[in-house]
PDB file of C-alpha atoms and ligand atoms in Angstrom:
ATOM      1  CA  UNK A   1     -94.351-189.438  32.136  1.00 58.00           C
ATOM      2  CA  UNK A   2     -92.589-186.496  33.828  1.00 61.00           C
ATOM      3  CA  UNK A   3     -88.922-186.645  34.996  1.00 77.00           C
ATOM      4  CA  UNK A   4     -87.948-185.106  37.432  1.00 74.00           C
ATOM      5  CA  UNK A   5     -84.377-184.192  39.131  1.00 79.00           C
ATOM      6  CA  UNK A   6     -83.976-184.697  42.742  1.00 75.00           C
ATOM      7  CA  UNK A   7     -82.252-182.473  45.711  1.00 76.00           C
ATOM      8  CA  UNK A   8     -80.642-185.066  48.020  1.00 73.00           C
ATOM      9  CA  UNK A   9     -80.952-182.354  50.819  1.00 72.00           C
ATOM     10  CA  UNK A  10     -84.343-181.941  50.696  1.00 68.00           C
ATOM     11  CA  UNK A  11     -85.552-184.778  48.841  1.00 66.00           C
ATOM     12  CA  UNK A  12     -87.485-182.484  46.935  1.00 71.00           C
ATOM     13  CA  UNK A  13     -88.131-183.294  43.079  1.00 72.00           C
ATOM     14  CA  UNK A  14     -88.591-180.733  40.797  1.00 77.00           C
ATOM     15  CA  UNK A  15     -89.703-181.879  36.896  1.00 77.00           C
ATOM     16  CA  UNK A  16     -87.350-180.783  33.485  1.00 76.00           C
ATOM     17  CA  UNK A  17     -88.411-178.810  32.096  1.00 71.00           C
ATOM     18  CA  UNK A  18     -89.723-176.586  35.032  1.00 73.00           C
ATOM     19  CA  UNK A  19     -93.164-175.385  33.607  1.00 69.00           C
ATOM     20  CA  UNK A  20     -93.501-171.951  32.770  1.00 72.00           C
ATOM     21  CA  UNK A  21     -96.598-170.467  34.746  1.00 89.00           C
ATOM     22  CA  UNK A  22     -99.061-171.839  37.263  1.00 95.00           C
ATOM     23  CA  UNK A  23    -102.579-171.243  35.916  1.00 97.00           C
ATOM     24  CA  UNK A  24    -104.102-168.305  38.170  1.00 98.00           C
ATOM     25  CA  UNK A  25    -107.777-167.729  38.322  1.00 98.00           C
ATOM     26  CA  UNK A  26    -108.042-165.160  35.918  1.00 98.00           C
ATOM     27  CA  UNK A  27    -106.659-167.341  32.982  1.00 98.00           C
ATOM     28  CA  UNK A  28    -109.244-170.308  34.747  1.00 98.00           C
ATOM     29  CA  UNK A  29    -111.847-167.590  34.300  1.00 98.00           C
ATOM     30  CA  UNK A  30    -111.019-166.424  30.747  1.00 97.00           C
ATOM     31  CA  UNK A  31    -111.418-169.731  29.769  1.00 97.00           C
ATOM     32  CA  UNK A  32    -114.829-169.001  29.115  1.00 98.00           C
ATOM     33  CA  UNK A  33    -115.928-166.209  26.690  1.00 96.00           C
ATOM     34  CA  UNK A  34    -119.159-165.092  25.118  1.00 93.00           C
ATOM     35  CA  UNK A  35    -120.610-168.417  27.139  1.00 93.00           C
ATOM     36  CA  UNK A  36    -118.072-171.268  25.366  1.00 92.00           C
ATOM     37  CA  UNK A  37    -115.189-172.910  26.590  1.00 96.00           C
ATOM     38  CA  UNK A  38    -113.180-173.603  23.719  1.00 95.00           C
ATOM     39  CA  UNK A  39    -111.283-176.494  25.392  1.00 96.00           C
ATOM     40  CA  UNK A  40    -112.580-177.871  28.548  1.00 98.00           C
ATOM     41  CA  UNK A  41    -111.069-177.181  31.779  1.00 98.00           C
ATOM     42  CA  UNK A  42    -109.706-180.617  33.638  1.00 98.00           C
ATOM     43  CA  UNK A  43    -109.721-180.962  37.440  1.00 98.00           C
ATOM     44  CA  UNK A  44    -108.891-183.773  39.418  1.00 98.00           C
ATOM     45  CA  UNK A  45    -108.514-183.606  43.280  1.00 98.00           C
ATOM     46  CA  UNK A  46    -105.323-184.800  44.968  1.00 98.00           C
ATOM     47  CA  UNK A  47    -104.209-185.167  48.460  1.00 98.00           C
ATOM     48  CA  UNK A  48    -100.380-185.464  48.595  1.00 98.00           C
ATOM     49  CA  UNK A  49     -97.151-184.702  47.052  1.00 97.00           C
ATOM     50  CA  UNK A  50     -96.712-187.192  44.715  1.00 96.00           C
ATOM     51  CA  UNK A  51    -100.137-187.621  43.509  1.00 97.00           C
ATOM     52  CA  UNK A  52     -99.898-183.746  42.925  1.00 97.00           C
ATOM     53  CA  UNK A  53     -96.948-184.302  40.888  1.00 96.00           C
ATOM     54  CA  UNK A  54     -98.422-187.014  38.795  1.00 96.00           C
ATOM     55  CA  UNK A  55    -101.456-184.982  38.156  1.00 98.00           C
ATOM     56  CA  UNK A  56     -99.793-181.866  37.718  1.00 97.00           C
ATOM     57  CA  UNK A  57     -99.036-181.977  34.715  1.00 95.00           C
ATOM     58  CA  UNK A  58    -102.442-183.324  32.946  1.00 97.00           C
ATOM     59  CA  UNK A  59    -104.106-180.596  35.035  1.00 98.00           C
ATOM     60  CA  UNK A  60    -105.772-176.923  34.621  1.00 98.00           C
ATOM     61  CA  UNK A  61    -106.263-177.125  38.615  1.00 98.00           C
ATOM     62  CA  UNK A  62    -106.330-179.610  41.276  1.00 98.00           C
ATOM     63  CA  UNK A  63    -108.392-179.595  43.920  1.00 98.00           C
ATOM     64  CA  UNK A  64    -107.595-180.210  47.637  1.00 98.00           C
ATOM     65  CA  UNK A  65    -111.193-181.845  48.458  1.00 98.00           C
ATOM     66  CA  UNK A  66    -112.772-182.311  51.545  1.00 98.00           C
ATOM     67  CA  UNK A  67    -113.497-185.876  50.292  1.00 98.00           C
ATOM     68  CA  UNK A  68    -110.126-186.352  51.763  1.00 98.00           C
ATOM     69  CA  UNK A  69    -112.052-187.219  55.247  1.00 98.00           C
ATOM     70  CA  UNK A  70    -113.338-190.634  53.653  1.00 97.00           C
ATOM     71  CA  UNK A  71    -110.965-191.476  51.167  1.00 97.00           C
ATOM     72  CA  UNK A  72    -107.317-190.714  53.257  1.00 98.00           C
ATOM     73  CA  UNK A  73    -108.801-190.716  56.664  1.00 98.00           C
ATOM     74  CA  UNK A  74    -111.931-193.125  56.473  1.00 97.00           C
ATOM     75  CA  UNK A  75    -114.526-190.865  57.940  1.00 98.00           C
ATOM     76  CA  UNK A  76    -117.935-191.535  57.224  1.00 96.00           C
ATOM     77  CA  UNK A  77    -118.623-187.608  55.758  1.00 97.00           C
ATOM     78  CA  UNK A  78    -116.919-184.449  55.107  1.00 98.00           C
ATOM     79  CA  UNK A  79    -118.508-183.008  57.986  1.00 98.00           C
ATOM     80  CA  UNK A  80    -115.910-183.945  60.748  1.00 98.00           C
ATOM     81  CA  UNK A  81    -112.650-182.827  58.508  1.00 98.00           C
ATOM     82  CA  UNK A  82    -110.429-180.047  59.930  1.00 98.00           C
ATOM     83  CA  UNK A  83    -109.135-177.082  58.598  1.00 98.00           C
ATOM     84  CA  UNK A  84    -105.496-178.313  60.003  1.00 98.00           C
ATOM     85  CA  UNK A  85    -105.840-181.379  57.586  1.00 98.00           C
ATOM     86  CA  UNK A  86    -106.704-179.431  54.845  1.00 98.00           C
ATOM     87  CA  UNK A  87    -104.139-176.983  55.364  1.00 98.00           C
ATOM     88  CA  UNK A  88    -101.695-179.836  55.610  1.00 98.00           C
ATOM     89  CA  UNK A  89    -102.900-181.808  52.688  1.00 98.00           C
ATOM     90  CA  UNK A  90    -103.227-178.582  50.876  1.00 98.00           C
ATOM     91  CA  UNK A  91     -99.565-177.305  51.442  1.00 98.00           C
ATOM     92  CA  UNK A  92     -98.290-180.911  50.277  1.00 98.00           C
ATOM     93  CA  UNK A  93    -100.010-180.490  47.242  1.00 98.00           C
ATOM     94  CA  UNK A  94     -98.860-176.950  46.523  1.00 97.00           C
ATOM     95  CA  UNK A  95     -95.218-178.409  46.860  1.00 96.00           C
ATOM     96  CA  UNK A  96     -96.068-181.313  44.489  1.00 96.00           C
ATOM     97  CA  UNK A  97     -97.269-178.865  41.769  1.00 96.00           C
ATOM     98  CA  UNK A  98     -95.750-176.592  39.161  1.00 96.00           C
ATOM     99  CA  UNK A  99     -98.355-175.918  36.415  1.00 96.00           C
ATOM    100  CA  UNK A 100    -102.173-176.311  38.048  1.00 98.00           C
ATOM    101  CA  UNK A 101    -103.790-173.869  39.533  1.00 98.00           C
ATOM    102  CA  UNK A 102    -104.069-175.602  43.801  1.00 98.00           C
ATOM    103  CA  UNK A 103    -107.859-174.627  45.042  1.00 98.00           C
ATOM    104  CA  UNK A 104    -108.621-175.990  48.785  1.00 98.00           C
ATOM    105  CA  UNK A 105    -111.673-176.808  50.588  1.00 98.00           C
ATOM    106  CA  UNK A 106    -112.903-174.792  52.979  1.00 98.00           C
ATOM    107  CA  UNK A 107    -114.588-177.625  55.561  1.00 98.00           C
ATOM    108  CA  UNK A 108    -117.689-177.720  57.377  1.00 98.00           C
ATOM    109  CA  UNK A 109    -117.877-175.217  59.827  1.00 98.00           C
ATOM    110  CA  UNK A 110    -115.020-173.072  58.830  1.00 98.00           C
ATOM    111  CA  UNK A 111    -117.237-170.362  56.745  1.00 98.00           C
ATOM    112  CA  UNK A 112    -120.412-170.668  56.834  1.00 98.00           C
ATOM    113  CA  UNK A 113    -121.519-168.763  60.197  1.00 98.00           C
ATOM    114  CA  UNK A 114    -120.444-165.014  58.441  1.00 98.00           C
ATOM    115  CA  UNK A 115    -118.158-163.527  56.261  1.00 98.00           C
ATOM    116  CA  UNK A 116    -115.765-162.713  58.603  1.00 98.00           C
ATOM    117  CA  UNK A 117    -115.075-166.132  60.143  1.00 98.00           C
ATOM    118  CA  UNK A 118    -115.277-167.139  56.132  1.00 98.00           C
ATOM    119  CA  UNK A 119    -112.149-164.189  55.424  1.00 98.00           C
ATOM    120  CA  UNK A 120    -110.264-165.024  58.593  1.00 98.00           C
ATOM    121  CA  UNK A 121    -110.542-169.138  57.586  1.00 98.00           C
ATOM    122  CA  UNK A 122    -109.956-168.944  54.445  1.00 98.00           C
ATOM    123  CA  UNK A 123    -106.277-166.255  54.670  1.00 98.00           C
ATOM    124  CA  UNK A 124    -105.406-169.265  56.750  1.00 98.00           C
ATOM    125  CA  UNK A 125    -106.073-171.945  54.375  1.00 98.00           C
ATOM    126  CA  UNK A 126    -104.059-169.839  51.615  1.00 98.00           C
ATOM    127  CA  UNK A 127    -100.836-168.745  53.929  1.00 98.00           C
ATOM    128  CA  UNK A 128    -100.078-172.073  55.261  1.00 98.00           C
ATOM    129  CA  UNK A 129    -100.779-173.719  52.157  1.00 98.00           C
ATOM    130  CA  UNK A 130     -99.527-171.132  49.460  1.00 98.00           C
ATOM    131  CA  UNK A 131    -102.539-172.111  47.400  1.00 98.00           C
ATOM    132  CA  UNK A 132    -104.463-169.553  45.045  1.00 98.00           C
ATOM    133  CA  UNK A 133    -107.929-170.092  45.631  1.00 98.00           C
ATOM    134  CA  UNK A 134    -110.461-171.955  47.929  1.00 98.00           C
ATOM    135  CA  UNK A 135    -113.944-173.608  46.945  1.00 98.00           C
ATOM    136  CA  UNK A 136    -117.379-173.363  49.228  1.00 98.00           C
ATOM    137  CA  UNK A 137    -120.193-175.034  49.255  1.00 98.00           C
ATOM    138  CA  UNK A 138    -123.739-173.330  49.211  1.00 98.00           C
ATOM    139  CA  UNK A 139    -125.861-170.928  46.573  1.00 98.00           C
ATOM    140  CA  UNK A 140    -127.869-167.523  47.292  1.00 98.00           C
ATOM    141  CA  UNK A 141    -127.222-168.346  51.421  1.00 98.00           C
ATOM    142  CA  UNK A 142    -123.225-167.699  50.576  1.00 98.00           C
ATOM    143  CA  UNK A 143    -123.518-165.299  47.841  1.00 98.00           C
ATOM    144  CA  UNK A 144    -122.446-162.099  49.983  1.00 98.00           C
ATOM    145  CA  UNK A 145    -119.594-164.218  51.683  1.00 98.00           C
ATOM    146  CA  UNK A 146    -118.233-165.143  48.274  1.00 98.00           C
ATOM    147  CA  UNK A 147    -118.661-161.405  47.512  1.00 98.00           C
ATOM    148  CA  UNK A 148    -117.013-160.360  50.710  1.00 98.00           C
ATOM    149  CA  UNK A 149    -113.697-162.795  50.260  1.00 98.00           C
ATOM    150  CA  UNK A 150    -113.365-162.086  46.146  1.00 98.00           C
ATOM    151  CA  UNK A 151    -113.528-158.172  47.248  1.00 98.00           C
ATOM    152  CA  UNK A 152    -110.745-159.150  49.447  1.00 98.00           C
ATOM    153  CA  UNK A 153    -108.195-161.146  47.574  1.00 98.00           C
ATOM    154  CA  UNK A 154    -109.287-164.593  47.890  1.00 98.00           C
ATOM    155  CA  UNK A 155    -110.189-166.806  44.563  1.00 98.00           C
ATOM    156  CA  UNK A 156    -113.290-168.559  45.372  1.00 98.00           C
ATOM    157  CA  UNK A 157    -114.822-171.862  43.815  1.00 98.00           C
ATOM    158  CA  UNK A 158    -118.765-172.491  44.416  1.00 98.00           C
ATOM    159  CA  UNK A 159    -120.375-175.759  44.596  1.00 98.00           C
ATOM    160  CA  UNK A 160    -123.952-176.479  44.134  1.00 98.00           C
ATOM    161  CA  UNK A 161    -125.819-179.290  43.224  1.00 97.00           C
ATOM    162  CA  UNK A 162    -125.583-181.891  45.636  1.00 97.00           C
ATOM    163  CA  UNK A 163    -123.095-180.629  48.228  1.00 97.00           C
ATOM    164  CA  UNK A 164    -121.606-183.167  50.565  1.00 97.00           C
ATOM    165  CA  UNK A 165    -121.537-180.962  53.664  1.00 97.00           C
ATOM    166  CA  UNK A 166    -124.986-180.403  53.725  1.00 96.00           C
ATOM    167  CA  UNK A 167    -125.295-184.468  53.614  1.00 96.00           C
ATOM    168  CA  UNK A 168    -127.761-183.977  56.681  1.00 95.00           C
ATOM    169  CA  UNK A 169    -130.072-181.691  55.321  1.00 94.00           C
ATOM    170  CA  UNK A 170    -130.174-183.190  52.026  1.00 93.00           C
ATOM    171  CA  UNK A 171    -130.992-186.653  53.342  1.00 93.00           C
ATOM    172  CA  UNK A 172    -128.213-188.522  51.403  1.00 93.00           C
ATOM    173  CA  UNK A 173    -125.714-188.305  48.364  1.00 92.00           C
ATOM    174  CA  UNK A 174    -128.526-188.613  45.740  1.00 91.00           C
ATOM    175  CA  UNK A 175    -128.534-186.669  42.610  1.00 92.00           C
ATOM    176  CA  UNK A 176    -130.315-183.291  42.687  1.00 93.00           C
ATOM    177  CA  UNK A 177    -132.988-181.672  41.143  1.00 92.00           C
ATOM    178  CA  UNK A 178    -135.482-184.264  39.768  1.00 94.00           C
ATOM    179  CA  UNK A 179    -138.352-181.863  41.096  1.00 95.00           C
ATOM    180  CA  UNK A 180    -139.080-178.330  39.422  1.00 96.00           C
ATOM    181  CA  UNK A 181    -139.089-176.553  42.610  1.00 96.00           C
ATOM    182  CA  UNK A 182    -135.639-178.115  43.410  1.00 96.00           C
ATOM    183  CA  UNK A 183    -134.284-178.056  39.924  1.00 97.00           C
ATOM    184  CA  UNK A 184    -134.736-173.929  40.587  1.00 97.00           C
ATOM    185  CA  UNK A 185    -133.202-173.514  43.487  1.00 97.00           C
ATOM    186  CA  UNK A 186    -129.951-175.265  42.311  1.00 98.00           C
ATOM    187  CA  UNK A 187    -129.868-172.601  39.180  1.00 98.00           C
ATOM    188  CA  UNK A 188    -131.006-169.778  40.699  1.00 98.00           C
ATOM    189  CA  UNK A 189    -128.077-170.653  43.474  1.00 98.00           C
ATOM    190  CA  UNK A 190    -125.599-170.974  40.814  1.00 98.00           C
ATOM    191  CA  UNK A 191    -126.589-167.503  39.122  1.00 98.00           C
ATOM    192  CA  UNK A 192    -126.203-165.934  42.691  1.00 98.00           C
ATOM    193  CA  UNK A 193    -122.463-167.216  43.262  1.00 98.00           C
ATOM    194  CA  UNK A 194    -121.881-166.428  40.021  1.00 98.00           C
ATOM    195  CA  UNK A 195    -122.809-162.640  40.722  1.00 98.00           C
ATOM    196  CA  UNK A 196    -121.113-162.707  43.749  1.00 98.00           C
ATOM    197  CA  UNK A 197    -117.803-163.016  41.742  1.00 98.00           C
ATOM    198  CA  UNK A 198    -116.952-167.148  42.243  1.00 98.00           C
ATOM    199  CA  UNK A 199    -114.367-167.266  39.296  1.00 98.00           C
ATOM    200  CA  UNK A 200    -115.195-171.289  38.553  1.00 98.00           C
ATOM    201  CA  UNK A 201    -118.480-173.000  39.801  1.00 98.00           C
ATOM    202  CA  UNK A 202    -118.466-176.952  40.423  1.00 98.00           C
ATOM    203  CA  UNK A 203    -121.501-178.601  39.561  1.00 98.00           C
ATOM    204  CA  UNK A 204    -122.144-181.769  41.325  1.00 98.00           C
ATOM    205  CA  UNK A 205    -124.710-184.538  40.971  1.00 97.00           C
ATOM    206  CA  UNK A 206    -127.506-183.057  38.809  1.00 97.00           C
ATOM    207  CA  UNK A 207    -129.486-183.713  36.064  1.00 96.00           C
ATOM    208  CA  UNK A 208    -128.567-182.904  32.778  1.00 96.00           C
ATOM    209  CA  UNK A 209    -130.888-180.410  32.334  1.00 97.00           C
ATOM    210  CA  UNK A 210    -130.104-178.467  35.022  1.00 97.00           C
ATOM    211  CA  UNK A 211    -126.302-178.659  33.968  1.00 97.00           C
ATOM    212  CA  UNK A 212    -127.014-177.011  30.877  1.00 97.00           C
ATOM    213  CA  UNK A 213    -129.445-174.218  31.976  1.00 97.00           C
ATOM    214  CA  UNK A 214    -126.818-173.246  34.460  1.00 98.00           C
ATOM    215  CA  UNK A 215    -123.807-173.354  31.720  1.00 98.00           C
ATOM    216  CA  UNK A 216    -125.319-171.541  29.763  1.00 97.00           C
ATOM    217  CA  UNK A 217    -126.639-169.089  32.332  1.00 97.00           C
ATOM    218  CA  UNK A 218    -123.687-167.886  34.028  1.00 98.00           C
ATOM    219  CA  UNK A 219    -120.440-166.134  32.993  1.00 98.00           C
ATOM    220  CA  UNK A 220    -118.222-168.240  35.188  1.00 98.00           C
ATOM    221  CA  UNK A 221    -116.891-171.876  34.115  1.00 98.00           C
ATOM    222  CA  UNK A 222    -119.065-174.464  35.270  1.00 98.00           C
ATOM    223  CA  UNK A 223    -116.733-177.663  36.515  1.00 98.00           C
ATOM    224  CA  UNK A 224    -118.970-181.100  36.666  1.00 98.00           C
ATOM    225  CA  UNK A 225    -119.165-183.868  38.662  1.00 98.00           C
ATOM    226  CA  UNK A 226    -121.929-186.021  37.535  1.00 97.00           C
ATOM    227  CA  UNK A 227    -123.223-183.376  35.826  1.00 97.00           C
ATOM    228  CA  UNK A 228    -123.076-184.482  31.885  1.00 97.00           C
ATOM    229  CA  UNK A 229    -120.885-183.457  28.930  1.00 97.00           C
ATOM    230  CA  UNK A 230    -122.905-179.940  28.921  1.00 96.00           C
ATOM    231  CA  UNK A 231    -120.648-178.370  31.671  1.00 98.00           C
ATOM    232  CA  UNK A 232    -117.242-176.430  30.783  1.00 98.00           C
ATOM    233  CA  UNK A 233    -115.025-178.023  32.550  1.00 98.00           C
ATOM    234  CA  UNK A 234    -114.773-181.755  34.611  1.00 98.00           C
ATOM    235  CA  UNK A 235    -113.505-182.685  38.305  1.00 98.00           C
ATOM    236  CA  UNK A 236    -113.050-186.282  39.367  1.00 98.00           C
ATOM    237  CA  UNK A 237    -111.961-187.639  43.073  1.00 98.00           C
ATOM    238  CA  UNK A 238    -109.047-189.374  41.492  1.00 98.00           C
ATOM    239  CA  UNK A 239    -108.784-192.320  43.523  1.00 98.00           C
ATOM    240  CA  UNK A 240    -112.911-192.840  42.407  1.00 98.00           C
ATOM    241  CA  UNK A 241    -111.545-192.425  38.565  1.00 98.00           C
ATOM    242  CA  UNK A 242    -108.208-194.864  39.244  1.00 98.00           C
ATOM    243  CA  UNK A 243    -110.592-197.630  40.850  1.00 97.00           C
ATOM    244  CA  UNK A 244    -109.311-197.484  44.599  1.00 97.00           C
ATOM    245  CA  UNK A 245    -112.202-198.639  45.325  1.00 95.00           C
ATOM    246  CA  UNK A 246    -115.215-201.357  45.216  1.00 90.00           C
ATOM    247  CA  UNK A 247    -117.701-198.985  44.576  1.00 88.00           C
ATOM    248  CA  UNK A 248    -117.816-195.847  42.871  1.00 89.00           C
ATOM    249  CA  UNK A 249    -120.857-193.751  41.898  1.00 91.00           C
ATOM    250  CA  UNK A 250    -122.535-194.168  38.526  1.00 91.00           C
ATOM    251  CA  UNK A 251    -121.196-191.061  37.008  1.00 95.00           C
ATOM    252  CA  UNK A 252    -117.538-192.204  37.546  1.00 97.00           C
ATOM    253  CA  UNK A 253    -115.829-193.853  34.876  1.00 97.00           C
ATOM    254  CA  UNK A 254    -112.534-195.956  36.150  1.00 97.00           C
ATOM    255  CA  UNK A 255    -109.994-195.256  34.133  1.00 98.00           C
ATOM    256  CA  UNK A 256    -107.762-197.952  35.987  1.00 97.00           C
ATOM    257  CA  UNK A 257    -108.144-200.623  38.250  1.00 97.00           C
ATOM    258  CA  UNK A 258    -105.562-199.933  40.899  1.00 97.00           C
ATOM    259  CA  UNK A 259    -106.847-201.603  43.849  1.00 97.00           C
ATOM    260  CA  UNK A 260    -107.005-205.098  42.121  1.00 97.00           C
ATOM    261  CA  UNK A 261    -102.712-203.742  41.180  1.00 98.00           C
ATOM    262  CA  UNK A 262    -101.937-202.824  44.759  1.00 98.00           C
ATOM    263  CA  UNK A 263    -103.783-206.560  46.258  1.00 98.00           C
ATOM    264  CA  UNK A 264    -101.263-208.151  43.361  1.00 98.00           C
ATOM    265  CA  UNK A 265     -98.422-206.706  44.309  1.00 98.00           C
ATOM    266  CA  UNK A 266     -98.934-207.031  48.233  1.00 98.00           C
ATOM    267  CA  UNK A 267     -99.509-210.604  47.635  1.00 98.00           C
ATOM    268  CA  UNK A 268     -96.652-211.011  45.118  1.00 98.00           C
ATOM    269  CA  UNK A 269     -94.721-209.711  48.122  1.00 98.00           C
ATOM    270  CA  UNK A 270     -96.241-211.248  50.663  1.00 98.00           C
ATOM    271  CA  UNK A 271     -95.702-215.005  49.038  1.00 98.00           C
ATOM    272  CA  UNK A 272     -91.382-213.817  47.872  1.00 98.00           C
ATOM    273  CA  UNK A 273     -91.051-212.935  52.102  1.00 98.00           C
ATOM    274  CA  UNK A 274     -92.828-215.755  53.189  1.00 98.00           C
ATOM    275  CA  UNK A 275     -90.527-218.237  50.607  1.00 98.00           C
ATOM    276  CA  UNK A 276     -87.753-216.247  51.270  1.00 98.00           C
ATOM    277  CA  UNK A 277     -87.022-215.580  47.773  1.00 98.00           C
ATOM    278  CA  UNK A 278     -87.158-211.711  48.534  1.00 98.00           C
ATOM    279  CA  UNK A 279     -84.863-209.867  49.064  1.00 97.00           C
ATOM    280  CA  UNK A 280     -81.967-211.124  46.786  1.00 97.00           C
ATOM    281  CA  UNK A 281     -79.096-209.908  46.340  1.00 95.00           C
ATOM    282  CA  UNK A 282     -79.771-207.003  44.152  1.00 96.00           C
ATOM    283  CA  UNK A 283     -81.430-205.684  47.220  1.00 97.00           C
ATOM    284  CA  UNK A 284     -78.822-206.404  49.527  1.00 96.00           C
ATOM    285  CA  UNK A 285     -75.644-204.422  50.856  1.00 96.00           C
ATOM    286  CA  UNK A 286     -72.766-206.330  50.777  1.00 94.00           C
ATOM    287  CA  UNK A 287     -69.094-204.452  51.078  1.00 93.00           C
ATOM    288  CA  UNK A 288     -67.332-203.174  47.704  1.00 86.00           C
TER     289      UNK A 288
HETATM  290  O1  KIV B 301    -114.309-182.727  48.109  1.00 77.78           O
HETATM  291  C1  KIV B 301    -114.236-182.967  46.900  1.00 77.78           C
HETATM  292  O2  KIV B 301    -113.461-183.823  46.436  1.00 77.78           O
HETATM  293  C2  KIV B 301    -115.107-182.205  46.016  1.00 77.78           C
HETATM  294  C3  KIV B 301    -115.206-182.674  44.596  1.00 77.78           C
HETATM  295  C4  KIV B 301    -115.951-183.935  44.553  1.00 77.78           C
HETATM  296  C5  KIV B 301    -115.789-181.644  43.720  1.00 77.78           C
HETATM  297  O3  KIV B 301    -115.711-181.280  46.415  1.00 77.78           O
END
């Protein structure tokens, strides 16, 4: 567990020891070499300060999803979130975090009509947040905007597979790629971003085969999300992996079981009000 001294002025905690260096995505990127990832690279997404700062420090990079619509803001998709709450939720994890690199989702709608409105989008996302790179959905279709924004400064994360955003094209949140023709596509889409210069690829909801053909097949680090073991690196939406909720999808393993904790403690609470046995006096002011 991290400590961490606080500024009363600002309320702003900062751990001891101060890490050394955030992880940039060069040093992400030379974690691969000659195909191998000597030790794999560990993502988990977060959403606000403090989770930031819990994760921080167990973390290569953390990633501001756009999963944030359901699991912070209940929406039924990705596809309504806003580039305002991603640059909000992006700049509190940036504050929260010392050591992993902070990547940011660039939402539905924000990059995907050229690579101009992708450049324009995604400076934003990086000056109000002060994060170092941003991730995109999409294969060959975004290959020259990837191109066009790492030309230009900006770290970019692919995602293939099954990508979320495209939920309405795709049917549903299925895995990918249990057909040849499809099982193609989703390679051939990771080799593209891959040329285009994405310094980290996420992986997402494929079969095993297909995880390993594209590992194996690019330069770039592949990050999985029910992808198998074969992948370089691992991402997890952290409230999936810390049980927050009922159900999870089958490649998540629950490494906790936090929302039976929180329903224990509210109703621990709950029953001390409603006897009146909280608050005592250790939680009371009373003059010196
Ligand atoms: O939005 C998100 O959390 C993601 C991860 C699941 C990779 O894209």
């Amino acid at each position: 567990m991290s400590t961490f001294t606080i500024d009363t002025s600002t309320s702003r905690a900062t751990p001891s020891p101060v890490p050394g260096k955030r992880m940039t995505a060069p040093s992400i990127r030379a974690r691969k070499a000659d195909g191998r990832t000597e030790q794999p690279i560990v993502m988990l997404t977060a959403y606000t300060m403090r989770m930031a700062q819990l994760l921080d420090p167990h973390c290569d990079m953390l990633l501001v999803g756009d999963s944030l619509g359901q699991v912070i803001y209940g929406l039924p998709s990705t596809i309504p979130v806003t580039i305002e709450m991603m640059c909000a939720h992006g700049a509190a994890v940036v504050r929260g975090s010392w050591h992993a690199l902070v990547a940011v989702d660039m939402p539905f709608g924000s990059y995907e009509a050229s690579p101009e409105q992708a450049f324009a989008c995604a400076s934003r996302i990086m000056k109000e947040t002060g994060c170092a790179a941003v991730k995109l959905e999409g294969g060959e279709a975004m290959a020259p905007t990837v191109e066009f924004l790492s030309h230009r400064g900006i770290p970019v994360i692919g995602h293939v597979g099954l990508t979320p955003q495209a939920v309405n094209v795709l049917g549903g949140y299925g895995a990918r790629g249990r057909e040849q023709r499809e099982a193609e596509k989703i390679i051939a889409d990771a080799k593209a971003i891959d040329s285009a210069g994405a310094f980290c690829i996420v992986v997402e909801g494929v079969m095993e085969q297909i995880a390993t053909e594209i590992s194996r097949g690019v330069a770039a680090p592949v990050i999985g999300i029910g992808a198998s073991s074969q992948c370089d690196g691992q991402v997890l939406v952290t409230e999936d992996m810390l049980g927050l909720f009922e159900r999870t999808p089958r490649f998540v393993k629950r490494y906790d079981d936090i929302a039976r904790r929180i329903g224990e403690a509210a109703a621990a609470y709950a029953e001390e009000v409603r006897s009146r046995s909280f608050p005592t006096p250790d939680q009371t002011y009373r003059p010196k």
